[in-house]
PDB file of C-alpha atoms in Angstrom:
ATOM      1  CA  UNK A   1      98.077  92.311 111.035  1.00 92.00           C
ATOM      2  CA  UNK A   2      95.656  92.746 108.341  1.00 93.00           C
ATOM      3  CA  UNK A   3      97.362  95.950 107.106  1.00 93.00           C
ATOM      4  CA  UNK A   4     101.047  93.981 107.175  1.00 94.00           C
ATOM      5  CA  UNK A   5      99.311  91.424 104.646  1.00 95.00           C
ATOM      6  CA  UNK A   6      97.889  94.141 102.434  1.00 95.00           C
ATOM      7  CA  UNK A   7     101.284  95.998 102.594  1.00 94.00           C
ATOM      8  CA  UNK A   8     102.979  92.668 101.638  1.00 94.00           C
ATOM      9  CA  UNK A   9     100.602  91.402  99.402  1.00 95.00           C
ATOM     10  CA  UNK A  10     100.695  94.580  97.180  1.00 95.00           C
ATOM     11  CA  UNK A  11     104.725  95.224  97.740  1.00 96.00           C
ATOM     12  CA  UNK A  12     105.103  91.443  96.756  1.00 95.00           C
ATOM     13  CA  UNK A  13     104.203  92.020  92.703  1.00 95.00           C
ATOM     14  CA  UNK A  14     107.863  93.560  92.526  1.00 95.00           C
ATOM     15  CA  UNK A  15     109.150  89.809  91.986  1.00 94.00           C
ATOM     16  CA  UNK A  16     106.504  89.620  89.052  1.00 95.00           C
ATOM     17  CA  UNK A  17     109.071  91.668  86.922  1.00 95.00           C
ATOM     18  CA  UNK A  18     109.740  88.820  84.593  1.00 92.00           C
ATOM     19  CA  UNK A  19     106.539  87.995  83.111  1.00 94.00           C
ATOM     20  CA  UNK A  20     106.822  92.067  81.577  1.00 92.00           C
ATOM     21  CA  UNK A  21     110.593  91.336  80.441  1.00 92.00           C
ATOM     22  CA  UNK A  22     109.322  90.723  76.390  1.00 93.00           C
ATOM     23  CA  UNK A  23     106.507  93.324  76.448  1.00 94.00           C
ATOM     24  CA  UNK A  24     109.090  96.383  78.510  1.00 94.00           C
ATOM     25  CA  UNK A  25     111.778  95.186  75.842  1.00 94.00           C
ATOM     26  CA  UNK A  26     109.158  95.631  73.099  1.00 94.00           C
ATOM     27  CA  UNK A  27     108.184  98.992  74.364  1.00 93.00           C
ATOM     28  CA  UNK A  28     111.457 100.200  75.226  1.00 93.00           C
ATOM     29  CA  UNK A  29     113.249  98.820  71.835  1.00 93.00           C
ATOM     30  CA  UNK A  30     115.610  97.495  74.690  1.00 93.00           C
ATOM     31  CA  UNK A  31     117.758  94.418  75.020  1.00 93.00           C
ATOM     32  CA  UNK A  32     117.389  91.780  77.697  1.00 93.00           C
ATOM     33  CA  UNK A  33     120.267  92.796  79.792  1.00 93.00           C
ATOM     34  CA  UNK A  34     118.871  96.232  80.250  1.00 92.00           C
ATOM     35  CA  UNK A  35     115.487  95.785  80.816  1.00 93.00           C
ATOM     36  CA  UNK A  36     117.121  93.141  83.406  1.00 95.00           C
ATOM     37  CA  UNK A  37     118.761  95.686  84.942  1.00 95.00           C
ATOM     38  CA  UNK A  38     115.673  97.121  85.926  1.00 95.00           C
ATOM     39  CA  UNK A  39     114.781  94.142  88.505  1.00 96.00           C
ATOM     40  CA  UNK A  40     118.745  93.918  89.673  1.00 97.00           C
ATOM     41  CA  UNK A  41     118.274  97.591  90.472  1.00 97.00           C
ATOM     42  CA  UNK A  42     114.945  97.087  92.462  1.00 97.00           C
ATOM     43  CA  UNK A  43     116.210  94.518  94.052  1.00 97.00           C
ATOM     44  CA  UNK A  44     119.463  96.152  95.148  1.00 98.00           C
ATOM     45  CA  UNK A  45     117.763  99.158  96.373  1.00 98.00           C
ATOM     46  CA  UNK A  46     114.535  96.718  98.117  1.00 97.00           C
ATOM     47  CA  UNK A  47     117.992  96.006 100.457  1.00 97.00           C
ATOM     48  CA  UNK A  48     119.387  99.090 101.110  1.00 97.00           C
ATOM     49  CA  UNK A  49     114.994  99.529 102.119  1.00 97.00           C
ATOM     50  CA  UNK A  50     115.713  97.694 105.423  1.00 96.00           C
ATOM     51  CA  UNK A  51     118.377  99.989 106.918  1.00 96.00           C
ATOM     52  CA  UNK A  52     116.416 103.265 105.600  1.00 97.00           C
ATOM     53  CA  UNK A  53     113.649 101.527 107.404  1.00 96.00           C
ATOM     54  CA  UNK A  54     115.224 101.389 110.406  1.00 94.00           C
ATOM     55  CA  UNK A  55     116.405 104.442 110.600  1.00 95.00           C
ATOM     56  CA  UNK A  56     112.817 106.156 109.792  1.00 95.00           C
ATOM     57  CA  UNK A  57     111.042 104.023 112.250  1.00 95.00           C
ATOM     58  CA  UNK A  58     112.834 105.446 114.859  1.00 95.00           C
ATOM     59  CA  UNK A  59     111.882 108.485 113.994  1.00 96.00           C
ATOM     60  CA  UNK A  60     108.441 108.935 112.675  1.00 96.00           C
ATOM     61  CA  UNK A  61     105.328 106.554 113.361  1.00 96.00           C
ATOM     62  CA  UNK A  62     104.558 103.356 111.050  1.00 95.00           C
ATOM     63  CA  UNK A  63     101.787 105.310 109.469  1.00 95.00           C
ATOM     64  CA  UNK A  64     104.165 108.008 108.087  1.00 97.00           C
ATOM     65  CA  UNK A  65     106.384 104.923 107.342  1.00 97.00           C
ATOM     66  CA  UNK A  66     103.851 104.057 105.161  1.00 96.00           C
ATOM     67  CA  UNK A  67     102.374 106.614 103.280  1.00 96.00           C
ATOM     68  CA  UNK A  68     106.542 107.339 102.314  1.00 96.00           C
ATOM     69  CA  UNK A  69     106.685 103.320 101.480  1.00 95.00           C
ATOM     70  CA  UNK A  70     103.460 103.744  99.316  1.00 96.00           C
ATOM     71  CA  UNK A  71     104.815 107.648  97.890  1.00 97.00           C
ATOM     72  CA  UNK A  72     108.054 106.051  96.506  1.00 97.00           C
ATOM     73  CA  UNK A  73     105.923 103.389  94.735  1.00 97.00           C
ATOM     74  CA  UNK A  74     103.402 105.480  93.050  1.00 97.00           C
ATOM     75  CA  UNK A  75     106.607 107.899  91.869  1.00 98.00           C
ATOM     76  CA  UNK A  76     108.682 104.660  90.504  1.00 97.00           C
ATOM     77  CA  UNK A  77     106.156 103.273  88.875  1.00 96.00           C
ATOM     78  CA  UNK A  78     104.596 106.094  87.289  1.00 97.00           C
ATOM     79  CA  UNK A  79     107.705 107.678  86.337  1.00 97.00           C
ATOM     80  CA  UNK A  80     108.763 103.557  84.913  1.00 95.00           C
ATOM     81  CA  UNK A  81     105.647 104.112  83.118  1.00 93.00           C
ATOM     82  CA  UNK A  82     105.199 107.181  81.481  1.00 95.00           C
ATOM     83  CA  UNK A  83     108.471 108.138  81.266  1.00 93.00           C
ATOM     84  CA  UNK A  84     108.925 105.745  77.981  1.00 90.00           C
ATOM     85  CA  UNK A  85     113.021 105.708  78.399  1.00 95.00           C
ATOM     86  CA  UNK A  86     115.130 103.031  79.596  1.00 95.00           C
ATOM     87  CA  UNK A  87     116.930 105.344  82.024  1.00 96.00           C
ATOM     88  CA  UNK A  88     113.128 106.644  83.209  1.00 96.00           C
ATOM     89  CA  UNK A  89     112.597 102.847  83.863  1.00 96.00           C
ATOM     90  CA  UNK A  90     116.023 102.019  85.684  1.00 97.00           C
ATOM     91  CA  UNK A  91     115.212 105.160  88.032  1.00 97.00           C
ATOM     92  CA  UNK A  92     111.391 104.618  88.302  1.00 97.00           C
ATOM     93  CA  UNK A  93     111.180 100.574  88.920  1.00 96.00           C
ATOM     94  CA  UNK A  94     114.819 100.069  89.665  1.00 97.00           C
ATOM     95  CA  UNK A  95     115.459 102.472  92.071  1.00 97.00           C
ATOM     96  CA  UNK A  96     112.295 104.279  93.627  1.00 98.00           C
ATOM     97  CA  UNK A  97     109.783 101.359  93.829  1.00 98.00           C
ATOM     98  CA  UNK A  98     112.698  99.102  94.994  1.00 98.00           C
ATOM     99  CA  UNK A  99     113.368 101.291  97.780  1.00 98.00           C
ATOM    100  CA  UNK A 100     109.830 101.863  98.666  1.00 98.00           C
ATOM    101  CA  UNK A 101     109.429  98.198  98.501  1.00 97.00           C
ATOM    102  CA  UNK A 102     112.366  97.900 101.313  1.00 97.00           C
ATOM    103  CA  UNK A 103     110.454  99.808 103.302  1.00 97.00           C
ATOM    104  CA  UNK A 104     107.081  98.473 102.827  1.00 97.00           C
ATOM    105  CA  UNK A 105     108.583  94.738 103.485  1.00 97.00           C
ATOM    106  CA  UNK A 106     110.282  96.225 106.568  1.00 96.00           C
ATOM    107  CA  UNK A 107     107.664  97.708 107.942  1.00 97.00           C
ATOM    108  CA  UNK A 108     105.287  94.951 107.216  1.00 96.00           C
ATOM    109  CA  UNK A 109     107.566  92.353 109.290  1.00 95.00           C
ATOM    110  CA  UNK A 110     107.853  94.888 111.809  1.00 95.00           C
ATOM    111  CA  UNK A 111     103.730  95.644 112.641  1.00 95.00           C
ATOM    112  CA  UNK A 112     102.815  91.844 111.964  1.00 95.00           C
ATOM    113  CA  UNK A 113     105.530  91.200 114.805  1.00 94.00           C
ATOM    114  CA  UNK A 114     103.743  93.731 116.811  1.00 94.00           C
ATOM    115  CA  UNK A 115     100.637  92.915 116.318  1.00 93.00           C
ATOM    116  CA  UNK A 116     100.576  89.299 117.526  1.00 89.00           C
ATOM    117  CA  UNK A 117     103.815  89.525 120.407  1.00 89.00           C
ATOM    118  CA  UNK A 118     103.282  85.914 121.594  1.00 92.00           C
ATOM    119  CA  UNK A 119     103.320  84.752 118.184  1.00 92.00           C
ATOM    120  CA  UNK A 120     105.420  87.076 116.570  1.00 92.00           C
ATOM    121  CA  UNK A 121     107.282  83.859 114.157  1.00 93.00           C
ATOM    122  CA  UNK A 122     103.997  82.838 112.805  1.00 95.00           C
ATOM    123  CA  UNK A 123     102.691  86.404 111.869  1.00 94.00           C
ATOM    124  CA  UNK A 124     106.075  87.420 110.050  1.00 95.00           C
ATOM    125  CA  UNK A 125     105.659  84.283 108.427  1.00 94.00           C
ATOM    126  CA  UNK A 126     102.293  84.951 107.171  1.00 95.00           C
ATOM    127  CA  UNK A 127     103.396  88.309 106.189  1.00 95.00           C
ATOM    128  CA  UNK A 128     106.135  86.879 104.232  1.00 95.00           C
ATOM    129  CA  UNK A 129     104.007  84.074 102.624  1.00 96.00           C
ATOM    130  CA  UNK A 130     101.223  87.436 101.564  1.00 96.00           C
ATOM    131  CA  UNK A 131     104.875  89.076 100.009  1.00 95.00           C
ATOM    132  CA  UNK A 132     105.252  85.588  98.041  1.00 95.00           C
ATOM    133  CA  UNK A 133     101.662  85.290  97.182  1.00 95.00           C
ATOM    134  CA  UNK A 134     101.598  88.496  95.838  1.00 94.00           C
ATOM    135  CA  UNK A 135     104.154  87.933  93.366  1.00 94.00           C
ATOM    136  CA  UNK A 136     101.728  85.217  91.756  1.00 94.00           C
ATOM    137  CA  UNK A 137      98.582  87.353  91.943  1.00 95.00           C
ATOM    138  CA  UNK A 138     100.409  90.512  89.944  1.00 94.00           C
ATOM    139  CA  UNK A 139     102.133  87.890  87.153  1.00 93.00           C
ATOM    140  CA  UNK A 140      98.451  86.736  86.611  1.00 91.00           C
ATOM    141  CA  UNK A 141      97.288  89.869  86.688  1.00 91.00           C
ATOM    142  CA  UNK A 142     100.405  91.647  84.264  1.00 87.00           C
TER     143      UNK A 142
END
């Protein structure tokens, strides 16, 4: 359970993409609608996340789930960051952490379900409030 909350927790800063939206537009020289486009993109591949998730956990073990989850993110954001192009953001935030983040949240639901089977409700709940909660840590922290 503890490692579902971390997982979500950390995965959860994704919806903190708005507080950056001046200071990526700044950097970038970018409009609004692209740097935008960067979220709708995370958040369109954060869905297509779940089936990819399902379809690994089937065949490797959560751990391997995980360190793939955690791979994408450290690729999407440090290509988002160091890339310095819009299209290095779009690919690195938009599309590599948002799939990694599908995963993550997948998996997280998954192992907090597991990990308490005769209150499986109230643990995916609490993993989904640590997914909420850590949108508000990372936009105090960014």
């Amino acid at each position: 359970m503890a490692a579902a909350l971390i997982l979500c927790l950390v995965f959860g800063s994704i919806h903190a993409y708005g507080v950056l939206l001046v200071p990526i537009e700044e950097w970038l020289s970018a409009s609004r609608v692209i740097t935008s486009l960067g979220y709708s993109l995370a958040i369109v591949a954060l869905t297509i996340g779940v089936p990819v998730f399902a379809i690994l956990s089937r065949r490797i073990q959560p751990t391997s789930v995980a360190l793939i989850c955690g791979s994408l993110a450290i690729f999407g954001l440090s290509l988002a960051a160091f890339g310095g192009r819009t299209i290095t953001l779009l690919v690195g935030y938009g599309l590599a952490f948002g799939l990694g983040n599908g995963i993550a949240y997948s998996l997280s639901l998954q192992e907090a379900a597991r990990s308490s089977p005769s209150a499986s409700a109230w643990a995916m709940g609490l993993a989904t409030a640590a997914y909420g909660a850590g949108s508000v840590i990372a936009a105090q922290v960014f």
